[in-house]
């Protein structure tokens, strides 16, 4: 599986942004470790400085892994499969299941759950109809208007029902007087 490629300009911008974000953290961590002020971070043996940078990248790497797991769980909560997660990450379905074992709730079937959508001051509940397998929504906009998918409409996916509910909530975003 191949990952999407980025351009040289995008790579340069990413490197710059990451280094700009890393520098204050590296300075603060080095200052705590050495007792020296942050502005003197670079006034040391080059090996010590670069090892401090490496230590900081490890902290960033752990945070990226944590945020990645959150993104995988969020995608799973919306109905993404391990195959889709794997494709997005450039690994197999089995690799995704091993990497993010909690991303998809198999015990209670994530598709069977109800979900709450809160948008534009209103909310809607998405539910899966067990007999048809389709998704429905019932909501109340911020302006007090209540509505739901008509009794004959079932959406094929949770995302489709959420999109229709979201459109309703956006249309009824005016705050009550």
Rosetta silent file (secondary structure, phi, psi, omega in degrees, C-alpha in Angstrom):
SEQUENCE: XXXXXXXXXXXXXXXXXXXXXXXXXXXXXXXXXXXXXXXXXXXXXXXXXXXXXXXXXXXXXXXXXXXXXXXXXXXXXXXXXXXXXXXXXXXXXXXXXXXXXXXXXXXXXXXXXXXXXXXXXXXXXXXXXXXXXXXXXXXXXXXXXXXXXXXXXXXXXXXXXXXXXXXXXXXXXXXXX
SCORE:     score description
SCORE:     0.000 S_00000001
   1 L     0.000  135.366  179.544    0.000    0.000    0.000 S_00000001
   2 L  -106.213  143.255  177.479    1.331    3.400   -0.868 S_00000001
   3 L   -87.199  152.975  175.671    0.769    6.537    1.124 S_00000001
   4 L   -59.733  139.002  179.688   -0.217    9.774   -0.546 S_00000001
   5 L   -89.993  152.043  174.747    2.858   11.720   -1.527 S_00000001
   6 L  -113.981  155.769 -178.770    3.452   15.324   -0.629 S_00000001
   7 L   -74.694  166.506  176.970    5.270   17.856   -2.740 S_00000001
   8 H   -61.098  -41.030  178.969    8.719   19.192   -1.926 S_00000001
   9 H   -63.746  -42.030  177.833    7.155   22.535   -1.000 S_00000001
  10 H   -64.640  -39.349  178.442    4.657   20.796    1.327 S_00000001
  11 H   -63.760  -42.959  178.805    7.510   18.783    2.890 S_00000001
  12 H   -63.192  -44.631  179.037    9.530   21.954    3.467 S_00000001
  13 H   -63.737  -40.615  178.750    6.535   23.717    5.024 S_00000001
  14 H   -64.093  -47.413  178.372    5.808   20.697    7.231 S_00000001
  15 H   -57.243  -44.929  179.904    9.436   20.458    8.385 S_00000001
  16 H   -61.212  -47.009 -178.927    9.462   24.183    9.195 S_00000001
  17 H   -63.257  -42.574  179.965    6.187   23.986   11.116 S_00000001
  18 H   -65.777  -43.540  178.726    7.304   20.935   13.094 S_00000001
  19 H   -66.043  -39.078  176.476   10.667   22.452   13.966 S_00000001
  20 H   -62.488  -38.287  178.850    9.002   25.745   14.952 S_00000001
  21 H   -73.924  -33.299 -177.032    6.623   23.800   17.218 S_00000001
  22 H   -72.903  -37.044 -171.843    9.411   21.622   18.631 S_00000001
  23 H   -55.215  -49.209  179.703   11.827   24.415   19.582 S_00000001
  24 H   -62.888  -38.143  178.589    9.893   25.879   22.563 S_00000001
  25 H   -66.359  -44.645  178.970    9.232   22.405   23.971 S_00000001
  26 H   -61.466  -42.317  179.220   12.876   21.372   23.492 S_00000001
  27 H   -62.896  -44.811 -179.580   14.055   24.585   25.161 S_00000001
  28 H   -65.764  -43.082 -179.952   11.722   24.122   28.120 S_00000001
  29 H   -65.420  -42.061  179.022   12.619   20.447   28.570 S_00000001
  30 H   -65.774  -40.094  178.897   16.354   21.182   28.351 S_00000001
  31 H   -61.415  -42.825  178.098   16.032   24.051   30.816 S_00000001
  32 H   -64.671  -39.866 -176.899   14.286   21.758   33.324 S_00000001
  33 H   -71.049  -33.739 -174.666   16.878   19.009   32.825 S_00000001
  34 H  -103.712  -18.763 -175.360   19.916   21.281   33.166 S_00000001
  35 L    80.261    3.704  178.323   18.658   24.080   35.389 S_00000001
  36 L   -90.349  155.716  176.616   19.866   26.595   32.787 S_00000001
  37 L   -64.857  151.588 -177.478   17.631   29.289   31.312 S_00000001
  38 H   -57.124  -36.250 -177.082   15.858   28.364   28.054 S_00000001
  39 H   -68.245  -11.282  178.314   17.758   30.999   26.066 S_00000001
  40 H  -101.585   14.797 -178.608   21.022   29.149   26.852 S_00000001
  41 L   -52.863  -41.260 -173.884   19.800   25.847   25.391 S_00000001
  42 L   -85.322   -5.023  179.455   22.313   25.986   22.546 S_00000001
  43 L   -89.120   66.356 -178.741   25.255   26.952   24.814 S_00000001
  44 L  -156.844  175.711  175.555   26.308   23.391   25.515 S_00000001
  45 L   -56.905  132.033 -178.387   28.121   20.424   24.065 S_00000001
  46 H   -55.820  -33.266  178.494   26.568   19.655   20.645 S_00000001
  47 H   -65.344  -45.789  178.979   25.996   16.027   21.641 S_00000001
  48 H   -61.270  -41.397 -179.743   24.019   17.079   24.740 S_00000001
  49 H   -64.642  -48.035 -177.668   21.965   19.544   22.705 S_00000001
  50 H   -68.805  -31.547  174.431   21.143   17.054   19.966 S_00000001
  51 H   -67.770  -33.711  174.843   20.278   14.361   22.514 S_00000001
  52 H   -63.668  -41.229  177.466   17.885   16.877   24.103 S_00000001
  53 H   -62.946  -44.054  179.380   16.299   17.381   20.683 S_00000001
  54 H   -61.106  -42.038  177.173   16.013   13.608   20.237 S_00000001
  55 H   -61.069  -40.550  179.254   14.354   13.302   23.655 S_00000001
  56 H   -66.618  -40.026  177.307   11.883   16.008   22.684 S_00000001
  57 H   -61.751  -33.426  177.346   11.054   14.230   19.409 S_00000001
  58 H   -63.643  -40.717  176.845   10.261   11.130   21.475 S_00000001
  59 H   -62.407  -45.048  179.229    7.725   13.161   23.486 S_00000001
  60 H   -63.218  -41.965  179.055    6.230   14.489   20.234 S_00000001
  61 H   -59.707  -42.773  178.269    6.165   10.969   18.764 S_00000001
  62 H   -63.650  -39.324  179.224    4.203    9.679   21.779 S_00000001
  63 H   -68.440  -39.505  176.969    1.737   12.563   21.439 S_00000001
  64 H   -63.118  -41.192  177.745    1.291   11.925   17.698 S_00000001
  65 H   -62.357  -41.291  178.780    0.580    8.257   18.452 S_00000001
  66 H   -63.949  -46.554  179.965   -2.015    9.273   21.053 S_00000001
  67 H   -66.871  -34.355  176.696   -3.705   11.708   18.667 S_00000001
  68 H   -64.613  -42.240  178.004   -3.583    9.135   15.865 S_00000001
  69 H   -63.433  -38.350  176.827   -5.348    6.590   18.064 S_00000001
  70 H   -63.290  -43.554  179.013   -8.032    9.180   18.854 S_00000001
  71 H   -62.851  -40.298  178.672   -8.493    9.841   15.130 S_00000001
  72 H   -65.363  -43.094  177.852   -8.780    6.088   14.446 S_00000001
  73 H   -64.355  -38.494  178.556  -11.358    5.654   17.247 S_00000001
  74 H   -64.114  -46.623  177.647  -13.311    8.649   15.940 S_00000001
  75 H   -60.129  -42.516  178.152  -13.346    7.213   12.409 S_00000001
  76 H   -62.847  -36.837  179.825  -14.404    3.849   13.858 S_00000001
  77 H   -67.379  -24.589  177.357  -17.212    5.480   15.827 S_00000001
  78 L   -89.329    0.625  175.513  -18.563    6.879   12.548 S_00000001
  79 L   107.480    4.646  177.814  -18.536    3.419   10.994 S_00000001
  80 L   -64.838  144.313  178.466  -15.114    3.161    9.344 S_00000001
  81 L   -92.279  166.702  175.590  -13.871   -0.401    8.996 S_00000001
  82 H   -63.829  -31.260  176.804  -10.408   -1.690    9.839 S_00000001
  83 H   -62.162  -44.172  178.521   -9.869   -2.048    6.096 S_00000001
  84 H   -66.192  -41.690  177.606  -10.558    1.683    5.641 S_00000001
  85 H   -61.458  -43.559  179.162   -8.334    2.599    8.598 S_00000001
  86 H   -62.175  -43.759  178.538   -5.557    0.448    7.160 S_00000001
  87 H   -60.321  -43.721 -179.903   -5.891    2.014    3.736 S_00000001
  88 H   -62.735  -33.257 -176.297   -5.693    5.499    5.249 S_00000001
  89 H   -95.145   -7.988  179.753   -2.540    4.544    7.180 S_00000001
  90 L    79.679   30.228  178.193   -0.963    2.514    4.376 S_00000001
  91 L  -132.152  174.739  179.752   -1.188   -0.835    6.177 S_00000001
  92 L   -76.871  168.467  174.884   -3.357   -3.920    5.938 S_00000001
  93 H   -57.817  -44.197 -179.901   -6.698   -4.418    7.655 S_00000001
  94 H   -65.056  -37.069  177.582   -4.987   -6.793   10.085 S_00000001
  95 H   -64.190  -40.155  178.307   -2.263   -4.229   10.731 S_00000001
  96 H   -65.869  -40.842  178.886   -4.867   -1.588   11.540 S_00000001
  97 H   -63.183  -38.337  179.237   -6.674   -3.957   13.913 S_00000001
  98 H   -71.704  -39.299 -177.605   -3.384   -4.666   15.685 S_00000001
  99 H   -70.191  -41.578 -176.874   -2.370   -0.973   15.776 S_00000001
 100 L  -128.167   70.004 -175.062   -5.740    0.322   17.021 S_00000001
 101 L   -61.940  -23.127 -178.761   -7.548   -2.615   18.677 S_00000001
 102 L   -95.962    4.025 -174.787  -10.065   -0.298   20.355 S_00000001
 103 L   -66.672  -33.939 -179.021  -10.896    1.719   17.217 S_00000001
 104 L  -124.515  122.571 -178.348  -13.943   -0.347   16.356 S_00000001
 105 L   -81.531  101.527 -179.457  -16.227   -1.678   19.064 S_00000001
 106 L   -84.716  -23.378 -175.094  -17.015   -5.217   17.964 S_00000001
 107 L   -67.832  -41.008 -177.395  -18.599   -6.310   21.242 S_00000001
 108 L  -111.944    9.700 -177.381  -21.676   -4.111   21.023 S_00000001
 109 L    53.240  101.065 -178.003  -21.499   -3.422   17.288 S_00000001
 110 H   -54.896  -29.468  179.963  -20.780    0.253   16.860 S_00000001
 111 H   -68.791  -24.195 -176.689  -23.447    0.357   14.152 S_00000001
 112 H   -80.977  -15.764 -176.943  -26.161   -0.633   16.648 S_00000001
 113 L   -73.435  155.761  168.381  -25.558    2.324   18.916 S_00000001
 114 L   -86.820  153.200  178.014  -27.447    5.559   18.917 S_00000001
 115 E  -132.841  146.581  177.327  -25.373    8.668   18.366 S_00000001
 116 E  -103.419  130.833  174.814  -25.908   12.267   19.326 S_00000001
 117 E  -112.910  122.212  176.775  -25.105   15.000   16.823 S_00000001
 118 E  -117.074  122.781 -174.834  -24.807   18.505   18.261 S_00000001
 119 E  -154.879  138.336  174.576  -24.449   21.279   15.729 S_00000001
 120 L    54.064   34.409  177.762  -25.358   24.957   15.420 S_00000001
 121 L    84.143   -2.738  178.538  -26.977   25.013   18.866 S_00000001
 122 E  -116.441 -178.641  178.761  -29.318   22.078   18.165 S_00000001
 123 E  -148.921  155.889  177.388  -29.077   18.319   18.484 S_00000001
 124 E  -143.320  147.246  176.971  -30.218   15.160   16.765 S_00000001
 125 E  -107.640  128.408  176.502  -30.164   11.512   17.724 S_00000001
 126 E   -99.325  132.863  177.837  -29.176    8.978   15.087 S_00000001
 127 E  -135.627  150.568  177.514  -30.519    5.449   15.521 S_00000001
 128 E  -100.424  127.738  177.083  -30.258    2.282   13.514 S_00000001
 129 L   -79.701  117.855 -175.476  -33.486    0.450   12.776 S_00000001
 130 L   -65.856  -32.385 -177.623  -32.814   -3.198   13.553 S_00000001
 131 L   -73.670  -40.894 -177.843  -35.448   -4.542   11.150 S_00000001
 132 L   -96.193  -22.753 -175.478  -34.330   -2.615    8.064 S_00000001
 133 L    81.897   -3.582 -179.012  -30.714   -1.971    9.020 S_00000001
 134 L   -84.464  167.507 -178.635  -31.205    1.633    7.922 S_00000001
 135 E  -107.801  144.506  178.343  -30.435    4.789    9.870 S_00000001
 136 E  -131.244  168.115  175.638  -32.896    7.472   11.016 S_00000001
 137 E  -142.621  151.155  173.679  -32.618   10.752   12.876 S_00000001
 138 E  -136.142  130.738 -175.787  -34.776   12.850   15.196 S_00000001
 139 E  -146.865  166.894  173.929  -33.691   16.363   16.070 S_00000001
 140 E  -133.166  121.474  178.718  -34.452   19.761   17.513 S_00000001
 141 L   -74.264  167.214  179.152  -32.892   22.875   16.029 S_00000001
 142 L   -62.029  -23.724  179.607  -31.675   25.804   18.093 S_00000001
 143 L   -85.569    4.561  177.826  -34.842   27.672   17.074 S_00000001
 144 L    91.947   -5.952  179.289  -37.014   25.000   18.751 S_00000001
 145 L   -71.669  130.752  176.884  -38.132   23.332   15.516 S_00000001
 146 E  -107.243  144.828  178.011  -38.397   19.566   15.834 S_00000001
 147 E  -159.388  169.941  177.538  -38.171   17.211   12.884 S_00000001
 148 E  -156.461  165.339  174.312  -37.159   13.715   11.929 S_00000001
 149 L   -61.656  138.456 -177.530  -36.510   11.574    8.904 S_00000001
 150 L   -62.843  157.517 -170.022  -39.891   10.708    7.456 S_00000001
 151 L   -60.928  -17.050  179.230  -41.267    7.328    8.477 S_00000001
 152 L  -101.679   -4.111 -177.858  -40.431    5.734    5.121 S_00000001
 153 L   -96.512  124.772  171.901  -36.882    7.118    4.861 S_00000001
 154 L  -128.972  133.126 -179.808  -33.978    5.072    6.071 S_00000001
 155 E   -92.968  145.269 -174.918  -30.444    6.074    5.229 S_00000001
 156 L   -66.911  -32.808 -177.593  -27.946    3.425    4.197 S_00000001
 157 L  -130.321  159.794  175.822  -25.197    4.663    6.492 S_00000001
 158 H   -61.695  -39.433 -179.138  -24.827    6.471    9.768 S_00000001
 159 H   -63.491  -38.815  179.203  -22.832    9.175    7.970 S_00000001
 160 H   -66.027  -43.895  177.574  -25.675    9.781    5.502 S_00000001
 161 H   -62.615  -40.736  178.873  -28.225   10.121    8.330 S_00000001
 162 H   -63.585  -37.251  179.012  -25.821   12.462   10.159 S_00000001
 163 H   -65.201  -43.119  178.728  -25.480   14.605    7.035 S_00000001
 164 H   -66.868  -41.745  177.304  -29.253   14.993    6.709 S_00000001
 165 H   -63.874  -40.757  178.887  -29.617   15.714   10.424 S_00000001
 166 H   -62.861  -39.346  177.482  -26.767   18.220   10.195 S_00000001
 167 H   -63.196  -41.756  177.094  -28.443   20.010    7.294 S_00000001
 168 H   -61.823  -47.590 -178.180  -31.633   20.293    9.351 S_00000001
 169 H   -62.596  -38.654  178.040  -29.720   21.610   12.381 S_00000001
 170 H   -65.384  -40.899 -179.627  -27.886   24.163   10.243 S_00000001
 171 H   -64.758  -28.224 -176.790  -31.169   25.338    8.707 S_00000001
 172 L  -113.966   45.851 -175.783  -32.630   25.828   12.195 S_00000001
 173 L   -86.878   -9.357 -178.727  -29.623   27.456   13.854 S_00000001
 174 L   -63.978  129.424  179.439  -31.370   30.695   14.881 S_00000001
 175 L   -66.274  147.017  175.918  -31.401   31.015   18.644 S_00000001
 176 L   -65.513  147.455  177.997  -34.775   31.104   20.384 S_00000001
 177 L   -86.410    0.000    0.000  -36.019   34.513   21.502 S_00000001
